[in-house]
XYZ file of C-alpha atoms in Angstrom:
600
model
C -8.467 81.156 -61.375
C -10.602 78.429 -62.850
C -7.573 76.336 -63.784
C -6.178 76.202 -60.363
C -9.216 75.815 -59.539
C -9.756 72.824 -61.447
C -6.112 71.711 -60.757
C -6.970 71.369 -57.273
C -9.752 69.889 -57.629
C -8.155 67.143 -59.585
C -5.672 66.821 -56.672
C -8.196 66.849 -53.949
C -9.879 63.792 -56.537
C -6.561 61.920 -56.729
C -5.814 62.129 -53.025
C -9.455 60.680 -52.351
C -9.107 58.332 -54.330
C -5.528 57.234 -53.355
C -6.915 57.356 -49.432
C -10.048 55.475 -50.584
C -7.786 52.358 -51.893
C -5.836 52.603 -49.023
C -8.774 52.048 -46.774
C -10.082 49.360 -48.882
C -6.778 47.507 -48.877
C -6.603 47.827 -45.064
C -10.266 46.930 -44.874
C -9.777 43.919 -46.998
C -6.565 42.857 -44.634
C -8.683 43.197 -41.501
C -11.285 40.609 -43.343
C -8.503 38.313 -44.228
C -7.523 38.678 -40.090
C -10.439 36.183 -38.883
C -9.189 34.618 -35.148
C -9.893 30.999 -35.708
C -10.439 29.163 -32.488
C -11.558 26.183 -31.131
C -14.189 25.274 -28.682
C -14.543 22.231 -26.097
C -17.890 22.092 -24.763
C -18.470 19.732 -21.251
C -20.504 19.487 -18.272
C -24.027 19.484 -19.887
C -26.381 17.134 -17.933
C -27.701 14.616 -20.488
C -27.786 14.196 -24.960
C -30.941 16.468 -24.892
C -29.331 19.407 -23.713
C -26.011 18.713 -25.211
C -28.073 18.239 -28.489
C -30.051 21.635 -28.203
C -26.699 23.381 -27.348
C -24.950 22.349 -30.068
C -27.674 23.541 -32.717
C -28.067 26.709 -31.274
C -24.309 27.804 -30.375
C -22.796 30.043 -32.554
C -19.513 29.077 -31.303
C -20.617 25.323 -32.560
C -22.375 26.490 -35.909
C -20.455 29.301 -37.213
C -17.189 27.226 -36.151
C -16.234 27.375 -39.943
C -16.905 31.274 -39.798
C -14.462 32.774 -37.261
C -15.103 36.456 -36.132
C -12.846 39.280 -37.560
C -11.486 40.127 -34.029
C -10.733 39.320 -30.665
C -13.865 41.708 -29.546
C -15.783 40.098 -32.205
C -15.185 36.493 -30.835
C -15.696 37.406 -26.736
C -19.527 38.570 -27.895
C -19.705 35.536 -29.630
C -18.666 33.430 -26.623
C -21.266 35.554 -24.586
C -24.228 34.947 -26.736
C -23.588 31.161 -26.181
C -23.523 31.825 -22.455
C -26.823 33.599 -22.596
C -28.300 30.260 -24.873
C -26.944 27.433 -22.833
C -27.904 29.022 -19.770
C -31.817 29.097 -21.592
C -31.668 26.044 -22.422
C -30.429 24.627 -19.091
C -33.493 26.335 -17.477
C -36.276 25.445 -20.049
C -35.065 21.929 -18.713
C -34.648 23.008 -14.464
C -31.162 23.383 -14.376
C -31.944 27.012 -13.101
C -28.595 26.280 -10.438
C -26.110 25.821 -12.835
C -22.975 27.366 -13.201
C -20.554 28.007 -16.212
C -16.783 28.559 -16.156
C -15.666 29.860 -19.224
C -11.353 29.731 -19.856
C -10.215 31.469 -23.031
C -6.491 32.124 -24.008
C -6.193 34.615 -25.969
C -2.811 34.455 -26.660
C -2.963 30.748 -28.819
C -3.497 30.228 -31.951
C -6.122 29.055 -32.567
C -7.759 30.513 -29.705
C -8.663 27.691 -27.214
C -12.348 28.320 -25.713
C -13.627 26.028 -22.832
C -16.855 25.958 -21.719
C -17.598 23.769 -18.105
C -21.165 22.975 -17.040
C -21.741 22.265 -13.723
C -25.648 21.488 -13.900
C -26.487 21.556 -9.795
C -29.955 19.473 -9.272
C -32.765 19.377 -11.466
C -35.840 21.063 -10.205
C -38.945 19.697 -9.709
C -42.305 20.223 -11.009
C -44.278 21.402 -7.848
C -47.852 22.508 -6.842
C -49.835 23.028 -9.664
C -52.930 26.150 -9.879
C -55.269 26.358 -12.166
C -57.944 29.778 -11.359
C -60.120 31.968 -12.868
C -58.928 36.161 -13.764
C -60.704 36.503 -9.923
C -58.309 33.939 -8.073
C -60.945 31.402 -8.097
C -60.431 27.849 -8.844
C -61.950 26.205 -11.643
C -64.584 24.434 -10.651
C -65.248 20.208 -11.468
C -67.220 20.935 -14.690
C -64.271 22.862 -16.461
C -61.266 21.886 -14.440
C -59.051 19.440 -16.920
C -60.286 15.651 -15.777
C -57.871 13.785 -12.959
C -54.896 12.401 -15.283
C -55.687 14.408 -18.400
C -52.663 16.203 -18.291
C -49.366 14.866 -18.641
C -47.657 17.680 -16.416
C -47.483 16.149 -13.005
C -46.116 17.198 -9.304
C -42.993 15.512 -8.551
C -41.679 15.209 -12.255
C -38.451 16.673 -13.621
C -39.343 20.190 -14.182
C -39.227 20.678 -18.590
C -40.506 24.484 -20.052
C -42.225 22.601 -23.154
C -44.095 19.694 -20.659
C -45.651 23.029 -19.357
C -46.976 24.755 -22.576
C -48.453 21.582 -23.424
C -50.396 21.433 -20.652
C -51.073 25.093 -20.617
C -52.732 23.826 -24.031
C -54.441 20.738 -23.112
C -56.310 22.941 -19.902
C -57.536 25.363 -23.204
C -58.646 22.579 -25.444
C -60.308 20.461 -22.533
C -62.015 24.024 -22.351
C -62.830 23.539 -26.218
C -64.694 20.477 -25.846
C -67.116 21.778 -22.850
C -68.381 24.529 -24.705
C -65.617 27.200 -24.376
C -64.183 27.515 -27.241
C -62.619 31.241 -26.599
C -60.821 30.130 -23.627
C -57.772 31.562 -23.068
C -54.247 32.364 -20.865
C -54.564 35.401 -19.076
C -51.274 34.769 -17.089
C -49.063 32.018 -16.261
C -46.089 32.170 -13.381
C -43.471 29.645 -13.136
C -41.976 30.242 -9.461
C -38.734 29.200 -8.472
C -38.790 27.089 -5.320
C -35.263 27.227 -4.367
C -35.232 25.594 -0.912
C -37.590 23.076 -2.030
C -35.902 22.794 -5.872
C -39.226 22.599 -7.341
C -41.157 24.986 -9.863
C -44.880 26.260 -8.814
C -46.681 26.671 -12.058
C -50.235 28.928 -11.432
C -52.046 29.659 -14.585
C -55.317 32.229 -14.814
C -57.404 31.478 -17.297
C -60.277 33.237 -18.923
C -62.420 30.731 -20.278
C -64.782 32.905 -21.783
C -68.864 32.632 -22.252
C -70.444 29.034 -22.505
C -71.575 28.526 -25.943
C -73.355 26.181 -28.091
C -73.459 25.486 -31.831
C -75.687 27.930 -34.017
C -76.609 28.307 -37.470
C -73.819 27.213 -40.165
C -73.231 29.244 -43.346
C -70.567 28.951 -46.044
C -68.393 31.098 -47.864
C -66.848 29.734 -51.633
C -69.241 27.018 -52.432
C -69.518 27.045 -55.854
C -70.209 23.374 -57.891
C -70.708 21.914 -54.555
C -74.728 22.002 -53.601
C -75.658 23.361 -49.792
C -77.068 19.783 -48.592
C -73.890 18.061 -49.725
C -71.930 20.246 -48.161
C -73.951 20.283 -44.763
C -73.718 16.462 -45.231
C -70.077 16.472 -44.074
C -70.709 18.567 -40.897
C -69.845 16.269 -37.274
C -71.774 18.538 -35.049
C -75.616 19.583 -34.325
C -76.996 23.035 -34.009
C -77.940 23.233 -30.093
C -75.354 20.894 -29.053
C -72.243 22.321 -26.556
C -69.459 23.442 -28.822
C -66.572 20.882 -29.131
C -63.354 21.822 -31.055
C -62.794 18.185 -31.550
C -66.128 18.246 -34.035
C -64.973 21.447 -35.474
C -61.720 19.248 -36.417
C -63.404 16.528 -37.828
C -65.314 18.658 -39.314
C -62.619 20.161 -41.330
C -61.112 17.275 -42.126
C -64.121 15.768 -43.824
C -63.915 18.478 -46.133
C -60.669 18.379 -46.931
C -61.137 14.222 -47.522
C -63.448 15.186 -50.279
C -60.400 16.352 -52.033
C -62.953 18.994 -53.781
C -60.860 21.703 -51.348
C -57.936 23.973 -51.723
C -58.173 25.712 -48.866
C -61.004 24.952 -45.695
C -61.672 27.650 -42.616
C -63.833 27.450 -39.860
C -64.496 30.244 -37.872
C -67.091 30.534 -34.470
C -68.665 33.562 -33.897
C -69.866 35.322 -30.741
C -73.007 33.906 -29.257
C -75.484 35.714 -28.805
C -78.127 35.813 -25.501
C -79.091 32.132 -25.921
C -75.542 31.087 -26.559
C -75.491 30.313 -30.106
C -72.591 30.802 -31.755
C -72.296 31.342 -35.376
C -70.683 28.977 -37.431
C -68.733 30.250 -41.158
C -66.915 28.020 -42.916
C -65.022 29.651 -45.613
C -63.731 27.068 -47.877
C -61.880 27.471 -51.822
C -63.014 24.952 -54.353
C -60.520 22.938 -56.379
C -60.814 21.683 -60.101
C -63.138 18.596 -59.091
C -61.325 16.606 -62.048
C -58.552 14.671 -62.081
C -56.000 13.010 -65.002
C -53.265 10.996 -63.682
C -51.229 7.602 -64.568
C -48.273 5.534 -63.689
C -45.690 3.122 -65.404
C -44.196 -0.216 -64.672
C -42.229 -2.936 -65.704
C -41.119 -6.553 -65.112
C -38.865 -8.966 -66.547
C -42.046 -11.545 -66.598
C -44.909 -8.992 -67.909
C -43.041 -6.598 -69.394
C -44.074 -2.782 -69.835
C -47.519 -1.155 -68.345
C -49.240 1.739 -68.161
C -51.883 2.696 -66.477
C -54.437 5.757 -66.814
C -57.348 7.415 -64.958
C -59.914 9.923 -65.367
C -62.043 11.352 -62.063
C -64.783 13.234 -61.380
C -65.135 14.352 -57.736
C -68.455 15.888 -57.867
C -70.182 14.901 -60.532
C -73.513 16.108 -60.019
C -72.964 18.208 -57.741
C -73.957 15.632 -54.614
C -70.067 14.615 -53.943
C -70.591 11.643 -56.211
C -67.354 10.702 -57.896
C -66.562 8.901 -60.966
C -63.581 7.193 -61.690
C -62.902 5.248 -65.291
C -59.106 3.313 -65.293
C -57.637 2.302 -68.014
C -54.560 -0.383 -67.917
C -52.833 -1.769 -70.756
C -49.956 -4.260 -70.401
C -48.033 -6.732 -72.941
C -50.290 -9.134 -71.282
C -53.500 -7.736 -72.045
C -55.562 -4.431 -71.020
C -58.123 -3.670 -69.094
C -61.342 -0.643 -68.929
C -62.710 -0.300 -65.190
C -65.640 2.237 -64.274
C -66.577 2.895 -60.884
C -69.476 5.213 -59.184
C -69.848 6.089 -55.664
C -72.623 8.140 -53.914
C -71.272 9.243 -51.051
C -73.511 8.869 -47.480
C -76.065 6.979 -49.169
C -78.920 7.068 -46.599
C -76.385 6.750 -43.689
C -73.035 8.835 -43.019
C -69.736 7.649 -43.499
C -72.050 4.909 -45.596
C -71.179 4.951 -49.929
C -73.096 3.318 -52.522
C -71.343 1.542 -55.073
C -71.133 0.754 -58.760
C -68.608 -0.539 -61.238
C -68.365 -2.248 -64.088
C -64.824 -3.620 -65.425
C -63.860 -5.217 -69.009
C -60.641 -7.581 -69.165
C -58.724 -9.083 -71.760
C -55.716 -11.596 -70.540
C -53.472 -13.311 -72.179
C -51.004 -14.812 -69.414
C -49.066 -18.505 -69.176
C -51.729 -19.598 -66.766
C -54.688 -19.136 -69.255
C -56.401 -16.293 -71.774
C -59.237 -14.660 -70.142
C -61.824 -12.263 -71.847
C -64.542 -11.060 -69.085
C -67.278 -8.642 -68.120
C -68.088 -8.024 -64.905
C -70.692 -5.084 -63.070
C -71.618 -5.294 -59.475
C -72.548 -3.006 -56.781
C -72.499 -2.433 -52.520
C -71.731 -0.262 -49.567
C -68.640 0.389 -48.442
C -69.228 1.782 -44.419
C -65.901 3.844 -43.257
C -66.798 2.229 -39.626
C -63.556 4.759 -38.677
C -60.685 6.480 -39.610
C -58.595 2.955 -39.494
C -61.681 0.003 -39.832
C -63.635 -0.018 -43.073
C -66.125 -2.459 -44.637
C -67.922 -3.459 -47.623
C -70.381 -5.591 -49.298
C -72.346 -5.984 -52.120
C -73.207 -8.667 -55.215
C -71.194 -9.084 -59.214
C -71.748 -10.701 -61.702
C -69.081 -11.894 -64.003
C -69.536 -13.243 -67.618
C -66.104 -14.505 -68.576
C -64.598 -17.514 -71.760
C -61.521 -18.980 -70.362
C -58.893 -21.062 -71.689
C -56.462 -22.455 -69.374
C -54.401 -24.709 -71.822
C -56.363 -27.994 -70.762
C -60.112 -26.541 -71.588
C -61.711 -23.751 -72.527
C -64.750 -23.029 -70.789
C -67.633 -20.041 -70.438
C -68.683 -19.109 -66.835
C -71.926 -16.884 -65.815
C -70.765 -16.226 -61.660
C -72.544 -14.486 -59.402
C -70.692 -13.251 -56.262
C -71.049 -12.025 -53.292
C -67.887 -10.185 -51.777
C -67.308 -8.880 -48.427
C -64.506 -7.156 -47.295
C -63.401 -5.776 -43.472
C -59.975 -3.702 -43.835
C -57.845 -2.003 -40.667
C -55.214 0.426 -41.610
C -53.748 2.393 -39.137
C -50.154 3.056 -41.313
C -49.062 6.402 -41.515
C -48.437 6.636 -45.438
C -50.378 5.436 -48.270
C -47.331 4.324 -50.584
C -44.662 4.738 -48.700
C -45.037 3.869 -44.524
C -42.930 3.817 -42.093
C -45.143 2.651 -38.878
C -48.608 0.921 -38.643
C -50.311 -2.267 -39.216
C -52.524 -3.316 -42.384
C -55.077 -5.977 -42.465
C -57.719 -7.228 -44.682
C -60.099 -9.875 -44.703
C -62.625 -10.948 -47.566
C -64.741 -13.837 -47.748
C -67.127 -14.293 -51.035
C -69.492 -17.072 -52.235
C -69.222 -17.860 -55.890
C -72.289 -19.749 -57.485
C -71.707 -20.613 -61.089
C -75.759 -19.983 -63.313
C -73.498 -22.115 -65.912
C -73.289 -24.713 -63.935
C -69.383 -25.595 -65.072
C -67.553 -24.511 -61.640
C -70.540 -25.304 -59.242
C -70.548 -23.695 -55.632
C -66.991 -22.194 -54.094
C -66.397 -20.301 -51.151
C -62.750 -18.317 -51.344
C -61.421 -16.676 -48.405
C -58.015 -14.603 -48.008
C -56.470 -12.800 -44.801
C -53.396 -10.383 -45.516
C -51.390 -8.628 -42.515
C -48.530 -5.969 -43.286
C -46.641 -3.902 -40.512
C -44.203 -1.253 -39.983
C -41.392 -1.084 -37.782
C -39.459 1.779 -37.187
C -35.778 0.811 -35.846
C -34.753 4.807 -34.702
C -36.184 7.776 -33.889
C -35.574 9.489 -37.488
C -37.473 6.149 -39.612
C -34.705 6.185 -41.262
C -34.525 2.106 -40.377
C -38.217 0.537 -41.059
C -38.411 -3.566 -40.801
C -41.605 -4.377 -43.040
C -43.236 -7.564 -42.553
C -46.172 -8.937 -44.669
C -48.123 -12.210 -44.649
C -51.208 -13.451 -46.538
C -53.225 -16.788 -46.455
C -56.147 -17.604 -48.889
C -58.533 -20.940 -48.948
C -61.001 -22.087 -51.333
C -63.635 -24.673 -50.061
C -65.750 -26.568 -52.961
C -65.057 -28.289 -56.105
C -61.161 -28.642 -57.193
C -58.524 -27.138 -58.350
C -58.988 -27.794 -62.164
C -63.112 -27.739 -61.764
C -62.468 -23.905 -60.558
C -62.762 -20.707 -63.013
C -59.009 -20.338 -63.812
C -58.835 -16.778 -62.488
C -60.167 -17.777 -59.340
C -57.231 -20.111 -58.758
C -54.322 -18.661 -56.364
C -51.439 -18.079 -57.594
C -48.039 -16.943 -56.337
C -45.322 -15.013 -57.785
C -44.641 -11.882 -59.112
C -43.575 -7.923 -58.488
C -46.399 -8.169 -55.646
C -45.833 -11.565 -54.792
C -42.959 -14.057 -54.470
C -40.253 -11.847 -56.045
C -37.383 -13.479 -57.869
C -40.222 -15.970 -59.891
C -42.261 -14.380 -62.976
C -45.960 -14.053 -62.119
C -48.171 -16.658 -61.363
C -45.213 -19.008 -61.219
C -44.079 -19.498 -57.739
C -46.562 -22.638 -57.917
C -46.760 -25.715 -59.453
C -46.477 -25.903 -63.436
C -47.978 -28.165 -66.071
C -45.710 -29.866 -68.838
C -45.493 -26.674 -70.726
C -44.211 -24.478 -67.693
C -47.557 -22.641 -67.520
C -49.269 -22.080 -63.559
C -51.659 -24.228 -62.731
C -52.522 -22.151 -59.785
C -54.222 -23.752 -56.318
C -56.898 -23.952 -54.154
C -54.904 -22.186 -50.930
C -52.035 -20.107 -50.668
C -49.621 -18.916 -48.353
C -47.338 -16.048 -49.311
C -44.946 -13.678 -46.843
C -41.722 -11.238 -46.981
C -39.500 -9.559 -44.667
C -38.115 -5.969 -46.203
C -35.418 -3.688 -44.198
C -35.820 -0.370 -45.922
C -32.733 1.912 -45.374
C -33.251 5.614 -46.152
C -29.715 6.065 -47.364
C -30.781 9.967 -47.848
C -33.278 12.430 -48.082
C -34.353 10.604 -51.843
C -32.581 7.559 -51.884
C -33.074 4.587 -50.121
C -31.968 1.183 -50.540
C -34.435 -2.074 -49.467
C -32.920 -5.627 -49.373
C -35.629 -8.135 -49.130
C -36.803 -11.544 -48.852
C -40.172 -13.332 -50.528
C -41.338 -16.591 -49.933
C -44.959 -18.919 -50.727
C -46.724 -20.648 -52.700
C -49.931 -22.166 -53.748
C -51.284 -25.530 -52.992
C -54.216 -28.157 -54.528
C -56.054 -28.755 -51.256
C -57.872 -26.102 -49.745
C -55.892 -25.948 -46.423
C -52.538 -24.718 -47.155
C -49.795 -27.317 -46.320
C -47.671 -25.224 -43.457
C -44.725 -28.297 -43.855
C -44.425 -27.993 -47.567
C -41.176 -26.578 -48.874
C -41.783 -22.800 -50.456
C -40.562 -20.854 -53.260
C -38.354 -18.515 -52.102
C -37.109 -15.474 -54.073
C -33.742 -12.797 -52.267
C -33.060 -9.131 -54.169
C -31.989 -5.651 -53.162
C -34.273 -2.941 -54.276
C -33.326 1.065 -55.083
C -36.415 3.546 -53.985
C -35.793 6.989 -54.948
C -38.484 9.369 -53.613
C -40.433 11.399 -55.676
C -43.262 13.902 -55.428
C -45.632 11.233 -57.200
C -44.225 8.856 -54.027
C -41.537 6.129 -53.890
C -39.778 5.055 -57.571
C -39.455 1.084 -56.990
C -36.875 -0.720 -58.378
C -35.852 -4.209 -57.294
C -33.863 -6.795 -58.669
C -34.488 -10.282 -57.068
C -33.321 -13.853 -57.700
C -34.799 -17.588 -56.635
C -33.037 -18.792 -53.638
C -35.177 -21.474 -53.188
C -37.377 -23.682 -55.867
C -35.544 -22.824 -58.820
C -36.595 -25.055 -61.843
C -34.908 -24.605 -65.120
C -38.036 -22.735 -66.590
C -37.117 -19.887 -64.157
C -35.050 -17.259 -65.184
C -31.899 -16.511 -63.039
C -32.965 -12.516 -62.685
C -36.310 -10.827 -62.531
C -36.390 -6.798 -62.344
C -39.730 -4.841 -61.224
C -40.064 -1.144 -61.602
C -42.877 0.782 -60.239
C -44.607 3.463 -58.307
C -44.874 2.691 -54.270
C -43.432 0.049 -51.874
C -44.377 -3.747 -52.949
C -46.752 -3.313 -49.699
C-alpha cells in the first residue's frame, strides 16, 4: 500500500508539474500577445493643455508599453479620458466634449481622440468671509490689487490656489499667522460661463511676537544668535520677518538644518517663538585649479573659520601659488559691528610676482566696513597700506601707499558661478597717496557691468554681456606703481592674448600697462545637456596712456569656443580662444584657460 501510494503520488507530482509548464508556456504566450496601437490626439485648445496631456496620458507615455489585451488597452484609453477631461477643467474648459473612435479590428489598433473645447469660462464674483458668513473686514481683507486672481479673467485651477495662498499670507503679515482655509467652492456658472470662487477662512487669534528661545545652539553664543533675528518682541507677527529671519541663519553657513516654530499666544497675545536649528562643522578646507597657456598651472587653497570665537566672526587665510608667483591672504570679519547688516574688516595679504610686466614683492594690511545695504546693493570702505619693491624692466622702485578704497556693488544674478539671468555692477573709487614720495597723488576709478539674458523659457540659451571702464587721474603712466597700471588681457580679460598683454608692449614684448582701460565680451552659452554646455565667445579692449580712455582707438580683439561641463563644485571652464584683431608676432596663435566658474 505504501508503494502505490507513493507511485501515485509521483504521478499526481508529474502531472502538476507537466500542467504547471503548460500554464507557464501559455502565460508566457499571452505576454508575448501585447496589442500595439497607435494614438492621434487633436482638438485640445492651446500648447498648455496639449503639453499637460501629453505628460500625463498613458496612452502617450506608455506608447512603447502596449497592454496585454484588448480589455487591457480600452481601460487604458479610459484613464486618459478621465485625465484630459481634468486637465481641460483645471483650465475652464468644463463644456468640452470628447469623441473617442477605436478599431479594433487593425493592426496596430488605431485610437483617435477629438477635443472639442466649447468656451472657456470665466473667472467670476469673487468671496472672501469669515466660518460665520461674514466678510472680512478692511484691516484683514487682501489690499485692492494684491491678488493676481481677477473677475473677468480666463478661469485657471492653479491662478486660484495661489490666491487662496496669497489671502493666508497677507493674513501672515497682519498678525495672523494661523490663518487658514476652512472651505473653498468653485461654482459653475453655466449660463453666465464664469466660475464663482467663495472661500471661508479662519484666520485665527491676533498675535504678536513673544519671547524667543533656541533649540541646538551649541558653539554659537545666545547674543550672536539673537543678533540675526528681523523682528521685535511686541511687534504684530509678520511671516515675512520669520523668513528673513531664517534665512539669516542659514547665510551664516554655521547651519545644517534651521526651524522656526510660533506658539500659541497666550491672554496678551504673545506668541512664543522656538527656533530649533542643527549646527554644522564651522570649518571649512577647500581649493581649486587652473591653467593658461600664458601663466601656466595654479592652485589655490583656503582655510575658514565661521565662528571663531563664538561671536559669528569668521576667518579666512588663502593661499595661491602659480608659475608666476604665490600669494598668503588673511582676512577677519566681525559680523554687525555696532550696526546690523554692518561687518568690520581686517586683512592682511603677502605677494610675490614675477610677471612680463614687472616683479613685485609686497605687504599690504588694511581694514573697513562692508554695509550689506540689501540683499542685491552692498558697500564698503575702509584705509591699506601697502609696502611693496617693484621692478618693471625700466626701474626698480620701493613704494610706502596708503589707500583709501571704496566700493558700491549691485548683484541681483541668480547664481554665483554659473548665472543665467541678472545684472552685476560694481563701482570703486580709491585715493592713493605715496609717504615715499616716488608715485605722488593718484586717484583710480573702475566701473564693471555684466548681465544675463535668458533666450527660452528652459535657460538653456543665456546671451552674457560684460563691460568695464577704469581711469586714473594724476601723475603718468610710467610715474605710477607698476601694479597700479591697467592692464588688459588674459583668462578674465581679453581672451585670445596672454595676460597683461592686450596693451601696448615695450621693446622686449613686456606690458607696459595704462592709465585707462576699456575692456568688454559678448558670450552665448548653449546648455547642450544636463552637464555639458558649449560657450562661443568674443573679447575685446585695451589699455591706454591718458587717463580718459580713447573710445576711437582700434582694440585688441580675441574669438574662441569654450566647453563647460557642470559639476557639483560649479561650472568646469575650458576655452580655447585666438586674436582676431591686434595680433603682433609676440602673440601666440592659441591661448587655452581652464578653470572653475564662468569668465564672469
Amino acid at each position: 500500500m505504501r508503494r502505490g501510494f507513493e507511485a501515485g503520488s509521483a504521478r499526481a507530482r508529474l502531472a502538476l508539474g507537466l500542467g504547471l509548464a503548460v500554464m507557464l508556456a501559455l502565460g508566457a504566450g499571452v505576454a508575448r500577445a501585447a496589442t500595439d496601437y497607435r494614438v492621434e490626439l487633436s482638438g485640445l485648445p492651446d500648447d498648455t493643455t496639449r503639453g499637460l496631456v501629453e505628460e500625463t496620458s498613458e496612452l502617450t507615455t506608455l506608447k512603447d508599453k502596449p497592454p496585454p489585451s484588448l480589455t487591457a488597452l480600452r481601460n487604458r484609453i479610459r484613464g486618459d479620458l478621465d485625465r484630459i477631461r481634468l486637465v481641460l477643467n483645471a483650465y475652464g474648459w468644463f463644456d468640452a466634449t470628447l469623441d473617442t473612435s477605436v478599431n479594433e479590428e487593425q493592426k496596430p489598433v488605431p485610437v483617435a481622440i477629438r477635443v472639442t473645447p466649447g468656451q472657456r469660462y470665466a473667472v467670476g464674483a469673487l468671496s472672501i468671509v469669515d466660518p460665520g458668513g461674514v466678510p472680512l473686514g478692511a484691516a484683514l481683507a487682501p489690499p485692492p490689487g494684491s491678488l493676481a486672481l481677477k473677475a473677468g479673467q480666463p478661469y485657471e485651477a492653479q491662478a486660484v490656489l495661489d490666491a487662496e495662498a496669497a489671502i493666508i499670507a497677507n493674513l501672515g503679515r497682519r498678525g495672523r499667522p494661523f490663518a487658514k482655509v476652512v472651505h473653498r467652492d468653485a461654482v459653475l456658472d453655466r449660463a453666465g460661463r464664469q466660475v464663482n470662487i467663495a472661500w471661508s477662512i479662519d484666520y485665527g487669534p491676533r498675535a504678536s511676537f513673544g519671547a524667543t528661545s533656541f533649540e541646538g545652539l551649541e558653539r554659537l553664543k545666545d547674543k550672536a544668535a539673537r543678533a540675526l533675528l528681523r523682528w521685535r518682541e511686541g511687534d504684530e507677527v509678520n511671516i515675512d520677518q520669520i523668513e528673513e529671519t531664517r534665512r539669516a541663519f542659514v547665510a551664516t553657513g554655521l547651519f545644517g538644518t534651521v526651524g522656526i516654530t510660533t506658539g500659541q499666544p497666550g491672554p496678551d497675545g504673545a506668541a512664543p517663538m522656538l527656533i530649533r536649528v542643527t549646527e554644522s562643522k564651522p570649518r571649512t578646507i577647500g581649493g581649486g585649479l587652473r591653467y593658461s597657456t600664458s601663466d601656466g598651472p595654479g592652485a589655490r587653497a583656503f582655510w575658514e573659520h565661521r565662528n571663531l570665537l563664538g561671536g559669528r566672526e569668521t576667518l579666512r587665510i588663502t593661499a595661491d601659488v602659480a608659475q608666476s608667483g604665490y600669494s598668503l591672504d588673511a582676512k577677519a570679519k566681525k559680523p554687525d559691528f555696532e550696526w546690523r547688516d554692518v561687518d568690520l574688516v581686517f586683512e592682511a595679504k603677502a605677494d610675490r610676482e614675477e610677471l612680463d610686466a614687472y616683479d613685485l614683492d609686497a605687504f599690504s594690511v588694511g581694514g573697513g566696513l562692508e554695509w550689506r545695504y540689501s540683499p542685491q546693493w552692498f558697500f564698503s570702505g575702509g584705509a591699506l597700506f601697502e609696502q611693496s619693491h617693484i621692478d618693471d624692466g625700466l626701474t626698480t622702485e620701493d613704494y610706502t601707499l596708503v589707500g583709501f578704497p571704496v566700493v558700491a556693488r549691485r548683484d541681483t544674478s541668480n547664481d554665483v558661478l554659473d548665472p543665467t539671468r541678472g545684472h552685476r555692477l560694481t563701482f570703486s573709487l580709491t585715493p592713493y597717496y605715496d609717504l615715499a614720495g616716488t608715485a605722488g597723488t593718484f586717484l583710480i576709478g573702475q566701473a564693471s557691468a555684466a548681465t544675463y539674458l535668458p533666450l527660452d523659457d528652459a535657460e538653456d540659451y543665456v546671451l552674457a554681456l560684460r563691460g568695464g571702464i577704469g581711469a586714473t587721474i594724476g601723475g603718468s603712466t610710467y610715474s605710477l606703481p607698476a601694479n597700479k597700471r591697467f592692464y588688459a588681457g588674459g583668462g578674465d580679460s581679453v581672451r585670445g592674448f596672454a595676460y597683461q598683454a592686450a596693451g601696448p608692449l615695450d621693446d622686449h614684448s613686456s606690458p607696459l600697462g595704462g592709465k585707462s582701460l576699456l575692456t568688454g565680451a559678448v558670450e552665448m552659452r548653449w546648455r547642450v545637456t544636463e552637464t555639458i554646455g558649449i560657450v562661443p565667445f568674443v573679447d575685446f579692449g585695451s589699455v591706454f596712456e591718458d587717463s580718459i580712455p580713447d573710445f576711437g582707438a582700434d582694440l585688441f580683439m580675441g574669438a574662441g569656443l569654450g566647453l563647460r561641463y557642470r559639476s557639483p563644485i560649479g561650472p568646469l571652464r575650458l576655452d580655447v580662444a585666438t586674436p582676431i584683431m591686434g595680433k603682433r608676432n609676440s602673440d601666440d596663435i592659441i591661448q587655452i584657460y581652464i578653470s572653475i566658474g564662468q569668465a564672469f
